[in-house]
Amino acid sequence: MRVAIAGAGNVGRSIASELVGNGHQVLLIERDPDSMRPERVPEAEWLLADACELENLRQAHLELCDVAVAATGDDKVNLVVSLLSKTEFAVPRVVARVNRAENEWLFNEEWGVDVSVSKPRLLAALVEEAVSVGDLVRLLTFRQSQANLVEITLPVDAPHVGRRVAEVPLPHDVALVAVIRGRRVIAPTPDDTVEAGDELVFVCHEDAEDATRAVMLGKTRL
């Protein structure tokens, strides 16, 4: 993929390093000369420019990008970058960083945001995920599709422990995308089983969360 990242601070550089390490083409756009540190991610392209300016995004050929990431420390900037990326350049996937929790409600499809990442929400989710067995934890929200990435850690008394994935009656609009078992990450096939202690990761429409919880954990846990 070709990915443009607005904001080359610690967050932007960390994302860029991860992506180039996975073989993707990355362009970092930064308006502050003091934050221009190409030596930190030498494999990426760097552009000194204000990503809120339409002409600068044209210069960056944003229309050729598969993903745009608004990763600055300013929510207003991230919203403007998201909106321009989606409406002016038709970038298929726009990911935006939310810095202040009270602004989270703004980061939706009306502002061109497909996926928003809120550090307070993410930290809370990670805390819940670490301690919650026998409940559904929402990890990430995909705004445009009204779908969520959710996790359930199966307790020993879950109704489908030991059964094949194909035998688990998942609701409509729910997909089991990963099983985390100890240090292993399993891309589940219909013949794989789900076991006590497994962390099951689903992509789930928000309206199907309660039904998913009921199927995986039993009606009494609703």
PDB file of C-alpha atoms in Angstrom:
ATOM      1  CA  MET A   1       0.000   0.000   0.000  1.00  0.00           C
ATOM      2  CA  ARG A   2       0.903   3.643  -0.323  1.00  0.00           C
ATOM      3  CA  VAL A   3       0.165   5.488   2.914  1.00  0.00           C
ATOM      4  CA  ALA A   4       0.316   9.211   3.676  1.00  0.00           C
ATOM      5  CA  ILE A   5       0.760  10.222   7.304  1.00  0.00           C
ATOM      6  CA  ALA A   6       0.112  13.791   8.429  1.00  0.00           C
ATOM      7  CA  GLY A   7       2.212  14.480  11.490  1.00  0.00           C
ATOM      8  CA  ALA A   8       5.758  13.249  11.973  1.00  0.00           C
ATOM      9  CA  GLY A   9       5.893  13.356  15.750  1.00  0.00           C
ATOM     10  CA  ASN A  10       6.433  10.270  17.853  1.00  0.00           C
ATOM     11  CA  VAL A  11       3.081   8.771  16.865  1.00  0.00           C
ATOM     12  CA  GLY A  12       3.463   9.429  13.146  1.00  0.00           C
ATOM     13  CA  ARG A  13       7.027   8.145  13.048  1.00  0.00           C
ATOM     14  CA  SER A  14       6.086   5.006  14.972  1.00  0.00           C
ATOM     15  CA  ILE A  15       3.296   4.242  12.519  1.00  0.00           C
ATOM     16  CA  ALA A  16       5.622   4.909   9.588  1.00  0.00           C
ATOM     17  CA  SER A  17       8.354   2.644  10.958  1.00  0.00           C
ATOM     18  CA  GLU A  18       5.890  -0.194  11.419  1.00  0.00           C
ATOM     19  CA  LEU A  19       4.457   0.208   7.925  1.00  0.00           C
ATOM     20  CA  VAL A  20       7.761   0.436   6.079  1.00  0.00           C
ATOM     21  CA  GLY A  21       8.931  -2.581   8.031  1.00  0.00           C
ATOM     22  CA  ASN A  22       5.964  -4.431   6.541  1.00  0.00           C
ATOM     23  CA  GLY A  23       6.900  -3.392   3.020  1.00  0.00           C
ATOM     24  CA  HIS A  24       4.533  -0.462   2.466  1.00  0.00           C
ATOM     25  CA  GLN A  25       5.339   2.892   0.824  1.00  0.00           C
ATOM     26  CA  VAL A  26       5.005   5.726   3.325  1.00  0.00           C
ATOM     27  CA  LEU A  27       4.957   9.497   2.951  1.00  0.00           C
ATOM     28  CA  LEU A  28       5.314  11.593   6.125  1.00  0.00           C
ATOM     29  CA  ILE A  29       3.965  15.146   5.924  1.00  0.00           C
ATOM     30  CA  GLU A  30       5.143  17.556   8.618  1.00  0.00           C
ATOM     31  CA  ARG A  31       4.730  21.340   8.848  1.00  0.00           C
ATOM     32  CA  ASP A  32       7.226  21.964  11.670  1.00  0.00           C
ATOM     33  CA  PRO A  33      10.845  22.074  10.431  1.00  0.00           C
ATOM     34  CA  ASP A  34      12.079  21.057  13.887  1.00  0.00           C
ATOM     35  CA  SER A  35      10.114  17.812  13.635  1.00  0.00           C
ATOM     36  CA  MET A  36      11.537  16.914  10.228  1.00  0.00           C
ATOM     37  CA  ARG A  37      13.841  14.035  11.103  1.00  0.00           C
ATOM     38  CA  PRO A  38      14.194  11.858   8.013  1.00  0.00           C
ATOM     39  CA  GLU A  39      17.039   9.956   9.640  1.00  0.00           C
ATOM     40  CA  ARG A  40      14.512   8.456  12.079  1.00  0.00           C
ATOM     41  CA  VAL A  41      12.594   6.735   9.260  1.00  0.00           C
ATOM     42  CA  PRO A  42      14.953   6.899   6.276  1.00  0.00           C
ATOM     43  CA  GLU A  43      12.923   4.430   4.205  1.00  0.00           C
ATOM     44  CA  ALA A  44       9.933   6.817   4.120  1.00  0.00           C
ATOM     45  CA  GLU A  45       9.413   9.850   1.913  1.00  0.00           C
ATOM     46  CA  TRP A  46       9.286  13.166   3.777  1.00  0.00           C
ATOM     47  CA  LEU A  47       7.494  16.375   2.833  1.00  0.00           C
ATOM     48  CA  LEU A  48       7.785  19.675   4.719  1.00  0.00           C
ATOM     49  CA  ALA A  49       4.304  21.100   4.294  1.00  0.00           C
ATOM     50  CA  ASP A  50       1.047  21.976   6.034  1.00  0.00           C
ATOM     51  CA  ALA A  51      -1.310  19.045   5.418  1.00  0.00           C
ATOM     52  CA  CYS A  52      -4.307  21.342   5.898  1.00  0.00           C
ATOM     53  CA  GLU A  53      -3.453  23.155   2.651  1.00  0.00           C
ATOM     54  CA  LEU A  54      -5.109  21.660  -0.410  1.00  0.00           C
ATOM     55  CA  GLU A  55      -2.225  22.533  -2.726  1.00  0.00           C
ATOM     56  CA  ASN A  56       0.253  20.744  -0.477  1.00  0.00           C
ATOM     57  CA  LEU A  57      -1.844  17.583  -0.587  1.00  0.00           C
ATOM     58  CA  ARG A  58      -1.934  17.849  -4.384  1.00  0.00           C
ATOM     59  CA  GLN A  59       1.859  18.069  -4.329  1.00  0.00           C
ATOM     60  CA  ALA A  60       1.884  14.929  -2.189  1.00  0.00           C
ATOM     61  CA  HIS A  61      -0.313  13.148  -4.804  1.00  0.00           C
ATOM     62  CA  LEU A  62      -2.727  12.063  -2.136  1.00  0.00           C
ATOM     63  CA  GLU A  63      -5.042  10.669  -4.796  1.00  0.00           C
ATOM     64  CA  LEU A  64      -2.524   7.848  -5.298  1.00  0.00           C
ATOM     65  CA  CYS A  65      -2.665   6.765  -1.653  1.00  0.00           C
ATOM     66  CA  ASP A  66      -4.578   3.756  -0.389  1.00  0.00           C
ATOM     67  CA  VAL A  67      -4.675   5.097   3.164  1.00  0.00           C
ATOM     68  CA  ALA A  68      -4.345   8.515   4.772  1.00  0.00           C
ATOM     69  CA  VAL A  69      -3.506   8.808   8.465  1.00  0.00           C
ATOM     70  CA  ALA A  70      -4.149  12.029  10.383  1.00  0.00           C
ATOM     71  CA  ALA A  71      -1.733  11.580  13.280  1.00  0.00           C
ATOM     72  CA  THR A  72      -0.993  15.075  14.549  1.00  0.00           C
ATOM     73  CA  GLY A  73      -1.434  16.189  18.141  1.00  0.00           C
ATOM     74  CA  ASP A  74      -4.156  18.670  17.138  1.00  0.00           C
ATOM     75  CA  ASP A  75      -7.701  17.341  16.697  1.00  0.00           C
ATOM     76  CA  LYS A  76      -8.721  20.284  14.490  1.00  0.00           C
ATOM     77  CA  VAL A  77      -5.868  19.521  12.101  1.00  0.00           C
ATOM     78  CA  ASN A  78      -6.717  15.827  12.063  1.00  0.00           C
ATOM     79  CA  LEU A  79     -10.339  16.562  11.178  1.00  0.00           C
ATOM     80  CA  VAL A  80      -9.385  18.901   8.330  1.00  0.00           C
ATOM     81  CA  VAL A  81      -6.841  16.424   6.939  1.00  0.00           C
ATOM     82  CA  SER A  82      -9.426  13.626   7.123  1.00  0.00           C
ATOM     83  CA  LEU A  83     -12.093  15.656   5.359  1.00  0.00           C
ATOM     84  CA  LEU A  84      -9.762  16.791   2.570  1.00  0.00           C
ATOM     85  CA  SER A  85      -8.375  13.280   2.106  1.00  0.00           C
ATOM     86  CA  LYS A  86     -11.831  11.802   1.636  1.00  0.00           C
ATOM     87  CA  THR A  87     -13.695  14.547  -0.226  1.00  0.00           C
ATOM     88  CA  GLU A  88     -10.969  16.048  -2.425  1.00  0.00           C
ATOM     89  CA  PHE A  89      -8.789  13.010  -3.095  1.00  0.00           C
ATOM     90  CA  ALA A  90     -11.169  10.078  -2.545  1.00  0.00           C
ATOM     91  CA  VAL A  91      -8.667   8.199  -0.383  1.00  0.00           C
ATOM     92  CA  PRO A  92     -10.273   4.789   0.246  1.00  0.00           C
ATOM     93  CA  ARG A  93      -9.279   4.535   3.907  1.00  0.00           C
ATOM     94  CA  VAL A  94      -8.859   7.446   6.324  1.00  0.00           C
ATOM     95  CA  VAL A  95      -7.599   6.809   9.843  1.00  0.00           C
ATOM     96  CA  ALA A  96      -7.565   9.631  12.395  1.00  0.00           C
ATOM     97  CA  ARG A  97      -5.988  10.067  15.794  1.00  0.00           C
ATOM     98  CA  VAL A  98      -8.225  11.513  18.534  1.00  0.00           C
ATOM     99  CA  ASN A  99      -6.227  13.420  21.125  1.00  0.00           C
ATOM    100  CA  ARG A 100      -8.994  14.667  23.408  1.00  0.00           C
ATOM    101  CA  ALA A 101     -11.742  12.270  24.433  1.00  0.00           C
ATOM    102  CA  GLU A 102     -14.404  15.000  24.370  1.00  0.00           C
ATOM    103  CA  ASN A 103     -13.799  15.435  20.622  1.00  0.00           C
ATOM    104  CA  GLU A 104     -14.294  11.785  19.771  1.00  0.00           C
ATOM    105  CA  TRP A 105     -17.894  12.267  18.624  1.00  0.00           C
ATOM    106  CA  LEU A 106     -16.700  14.493  15.752  1.00  0.00           C
ATOM    107  CA  PHE A 107     -14.550  11.797  14.175  1.00  0.00           C
ATOM    108  CA  ASN A 108     -17.154  10.197  11.932  1.00  0.00           C
ATOM    109  CA  GLU A 109     -17.999   9.751   8.264  1.00  0.00           C
ATOM    110  CA  GLU A 110     -19.214  13.355   7.988  1.00  0.00           C
ATOM    111  CA  TRP A 111     -15.608  14.392   8.515  1.00  0.00           C
ATOM    112  CA  GLY A 112     -14.276  11.700   6.208  1.00  0.00           C
ATOM    113  CA  VAL A 113     -13.074   9.419   9.006  1.00  0.00           C
ATOM    114  CA  ASP A 114     -13.312   5.665   8.442  1.00  0.00           C
ATOM    115  CA  VAL A 115     -11.488   4.632  11.618  1.00  0.00           C
ATOM    116  CA  SER A 116     -10.762   6.788  14.653  1.00  0.00           C
ATOM    117  CA  VAL A 117      -8.270   5.859  17.347  1.00  0.00           C
ATOM    118  CA  SER A 118      -8.727   7.468  20.724  1.00  0.00           C
ATOM    119  CA  LYS A 119      -5.862   6.931  23.129  1.00  0.00           C
ATOM    120  CA  PRO A 120      -8.053   7.081  26.262  1.00  0.00           C
ATOM    121  CA  ARG A 121     -10.537   4.612  24.751  1.00  0.00           C
ATOM    122  CA  LEU A 122      -7.759   2.366  23.460  1.00  0.00           C
ATOM    123  CA  LEU A 123      -5.993   2.355  26.823  1.00  0.00           C
ATOM    124  CA  ALA A 124      -9.248   1.581  28.596  1.00  0.00           C
ATOM    125  CA  ALA A 125      -9.950  -1.227  26.139  1.00  0.00           C
ATOM    126  CA  LEU A 126      -6.500  -2.682  26.643  1.00  0.00           C
ATOM    127  CA  VAL A 127      -6.944  -2.579  30.414  1.00  0.00           C
ATOM    128  CA  GLU A 128     -10.333  -4.284  30.102  1.00  0.00           C
ATOM    129  CA  GLU A 129      -8.962  -6.825  27.640  1.00  0.00           C
ATOM    130  CA  ALA A 130      -6.172  -7.690  30.056  1.00  0.00           C
ATOM    131  CA  VAL A 131      -8.454  -8.350  33.000  1.00  0.00           C
ATOM    132  CA  SER A 132     -11.807  -9.330  31.497  1.00  0.00           C
ATOM    133  CA  VAL A 133     -12.633 -12.989  31.111  1.00  0.00           C
ATOM    134  CA  GLY A 134     -16.210 -13.785  30.207  1.00  0.00           C
ATOM    135  CA  ASP A 135     -17.262 -10.447  28.756  1.00  0.00           C
ATOM    136  CA  LEU A 136     -17.193  -8.647  25.425  1.00  0.00           C
ATOM    137  CA  VAL A 137     -14.646  -5.818  25.128  1.00  0.00           C
ATOM    138  CA  ARG A 138     -14.853  -3.291  22.309  1.00  0.00           C
ATOM    139  CA  LEU A 139     -11.344  -2.599  20.977  1.00  0.00           C
ATOM    140  CA  LEU A 140     -11.942  -0.398  17.946  1.00  0.00           C
ATOM    141  CA  THR A 141     -14.804   1.282  16.106  1.00  0.00           C
ATOM    142  CA  PHE A 142     -15.056   1.434  12.318  1.00  0.00           C
ATOM    143  CA  ARG A 143     -17.193   4.531  12.000  1.00  0.00           C
ATOM    144  CA  GLN A 144     -18.285   4.272   8.382  1.00  0.00           C
ATOM    145  CA  SER A 145     -19.624   0.738   8.587  1.00  0.00           C
ATOM    146  CA  GLN A 146     -21.026   0.836  12.157  1.00  0.00           C
ATOM    147  CA  ALA A 147     -18.881  -2.190  12.884  1.00  0.00           C
ATOM    148  CA  ASN A 148     -16.570  -2.794  15.814  1.00  0.00           C
ATOM    149  CA  LEU A 149     -13.536  -4.901  16.554  1.00  0.00           C
ATOM    150  CA  VAL A 150     -14.420  -6.776  19.727  1.00  0.00           C
ATOM    151  CA  GLU A 151     -12.732  -9.369  21.898  1.00  0.00           C
ATOM    152  CA  ILE A 152     -14.065 -12.135  24.118  1.00  0.00           C
ATOM    153  CA  THR A 153     -11.858 -14.271  26.367  1.00  0.00           C
ATOM    154  CA  LEU A 154     -13.624 -17.601  26.811  1.00  0.00           C
ATOM    155  CA  PRO A 155     -14.122 -18.831  30.380  1.00  0.00           C
ATOM    156  CA  VAL A 156     -14.040 -22.557  31.097  1.00  0.00           C
ATOM    157  CA  ASP A 157     -17.839 -22.731  31.306  1.00  0.00           C
ATOM    158  CA  ALA A 158     -18.529 -21.051  27.961  1.00  0.00           C
ATOM    159  CA  PRO A 159     -21.098 -23.091  26.010  1.00  0.00           C
ATOM    160  CA  HIS A 160     -19.014 -23.743  22.887  1.00  0.00           C
ATOM    161  CA  VAL A 161     -15.630 -24.581  24.452  1.00  0.00           C
ATOM    162  CA  GLY A 162     -14.094 -27.496  22.569  1.00  0.00           C
ATOM    163  CA  ARG A 163     -16.336 -27.112  19.524  1.00  0.00           C
ATOM    164  CA  ARG A 164     -15.271 -26.509  15.931  1.00  0.00           C
ATOM    165  CA  VAL A 165     -15.630 -22.965  14.594  1.00  0.00           C
ATOM    166  CA  ALA A 166     -18.108 -24.284  12.017  1.00  0.00           C
ATOM    167  CA  GLU A 167     -20.361 -25.495  14.846  1.00  0.00           C
ATOM    168  CA  VAL A 168     -20.570 -22.115  16.594  1.00  0.00           C
ATOM    169  CA  PRO A 169     -23.841 -20.387  15.555  1.00  0.00           C
ATOM    170  CA  LEU A 170     -22.556 -16.843  15.134  1.00  0.00           C
ATOM    171  CA  PRO A 171     -25.170 -14.156  14.418  1.00  0.00           C
ATOM    172  CA  HIS A 172     -25.409 -12.397  11.068  1.00  0.00           C
ATOM    173  CA  ASP A 173     -22.934  -9.541  10.504  1.00  0.00           C
ATOM    174  CA  VAL A 174     -20.321 -11.156  12.752  1.00  0.00           C
ATOM    175  CA  ALA A 175     -16.999 -12.667  11.648  1.00  0.00           C
ATOM    176  CA  LEU A 176     -14.426 -14.429  13.794  1.00  0.00           C
ATOM    177  CA  VAL A 177     -11.138 -13.050  12.447  1.00  0.00           C
ATOM    178  CA  ALA A 178      -8.512 -14.291  14.914  1.00  0.00           C
ATOM    179  CA  VAL A 179      -7.981 -16.655  17.819  1.00  0.00           C
ATOM    180  CA  ILE A 180      -5.182 -15.729  20.215  1.00  0.00           C
ATOM    181  CA  ARG A 181      -4.035 -18.777  22.156  1.00  0.00           C
ATOM    182  CA  GLY A 182      -1.098 -18.082  24.419  1.00  0.00           C
ATOM    183  CA  ARG A 183       1.559 -16.606  22.135  1.00  0.00           C
ATOM    184  CA  ARG A 184      -0.024 -17.980  18.972  1.00  0.00           C
ATOM    185  CA  VAL A 185      -2.257 -16.010  16.625  1.00  0.00           C
ATOM    186  CA  ILE A 186      -4.516 -18.355  14.672  1.00  0.00           C
ATOM    187  CA  ALA A 187      -6.437 -17.412  11.537  1.00  0.00           C
ATOM    188  CA  PRO A 188      -9.399 -19.689  12.253  1.00  0.00           C
ATOM    189  CA  THR A 189     -10.669 -22.246   9.769  1.00  0.00           C
ATOM    190  CA  PRO A 190     -14.026 -24.036  10.102  1.00  0.00           C
ATOM    191  CA  ASP A 191     -12.229 -27.087  11.549  1.00  0.00           C
ATOM    192  CA  ASP A 192     -10.324 -25.224  14.278  1.00  0.00           C
ATOM    193  CA  THR A 193     -11.725 -25.477  17.785  1.00  0.00           C
ATOM    194  CA  VAL A 194     -12.270 -22.761  20.370  1.00  0.00           C
ATOM    195  CA  GLU A 195     -10.857 -23.506  23.811  1.00  0.00           C
ATOM    196  CA  ALA A 196     -11.119 -22.102  27.323  1.00  0.00           C
ATOM    197  CA  GLY A 197      -8.781 -19.148  27.720  1.00  0.00           C
ATOM    198  CA  ASP A 198      -8.792 -18.324  23.993  1.00  0.00           C
ATOM    199  CA  GLU A 199      -9.038 -14.637  23.096  1.00  0.00           C
ATOM    200  CA  LEU A 200     -11.499 -14.477  20.227  1.00  0.00           C
ATOM    201  CA  VAL A 201     -11.402 -11.375  18.034  1.00  0.00           C
ATOM    202  CA  PHE A 202     -14.507 -10.556  15.991  1.00  0.00           C
ATOM    203  CA  VAL A 203     -15.535  -7.914  13.502  1.00  0.00           C
ATOM    204  CA  CYS A 204     -19.079  -7.294  14.613  1.00  0.00           C
ATOM    205  CA  HIS A 205     -21.884  -4.921  13.655  1.00  0.00           C
ATOM    206  CA  GLU A 206     -22.774  -2.894  16.731  1.00  0.00           C
ATOM    207  CA  ASP A 207     -26.349  -4.220  16.670  1.00  0.00           C
ATOM    208  CA  ALA A 208     -25.048  -7.799  16.878  1.00  0.00           C
ATOM    209  CA  GLU A 209     -22.820  -7.361  19.948  1.00  0.00           C
ATOM    210  CA  ASP A 210     -25.403  -8.533  22.477  1.00  0.00           C
ATOM    211  CA  ALA A 211     -26.232 -11.571  20.363  1.00  0.00           C
ATOM    212  CA  THR A 212     -22.543 -12.400  20.002  1.00  0.00           C
ATOM    213  CA  ARG A 213     -22.066 -12.133  23.755  1.00  0.00           C
ATOM    214  CA  ALA A 214     -25.068 -14.403  24.310  1.00  0.00           C
ATOM    215  CA  VAL A 215     -23.841 -17.051  21.847  1.00  0.00           C
ATOM    216  CA  MET A 216     -20.259 -17.161  23.073  1.00  0.00           C
ATOM    217  CA  LEU A 217     -20.846 -16.726  26.787  1.00  0.00           C
ATOM    218  CA  GLY A 218     -24.394 -17.963  27.392  1.00  0.00           C
ATOM    219  CA  LYS A 219     -27.655 -16.072  27.840  1.00  0.00           C
ATOM    220  CA  THR A 220     -27.146 -15.613  31.562  1.00  0.00           C
ATOM    221  CA  ARG A 221     -24.166 -13.313  30.975  1.00  0.00           C
ATOM    222  CA  LEU A 222     -26.182 -10.688  29.061  1.00  0.00           C
TER     223      LEU A 222
END
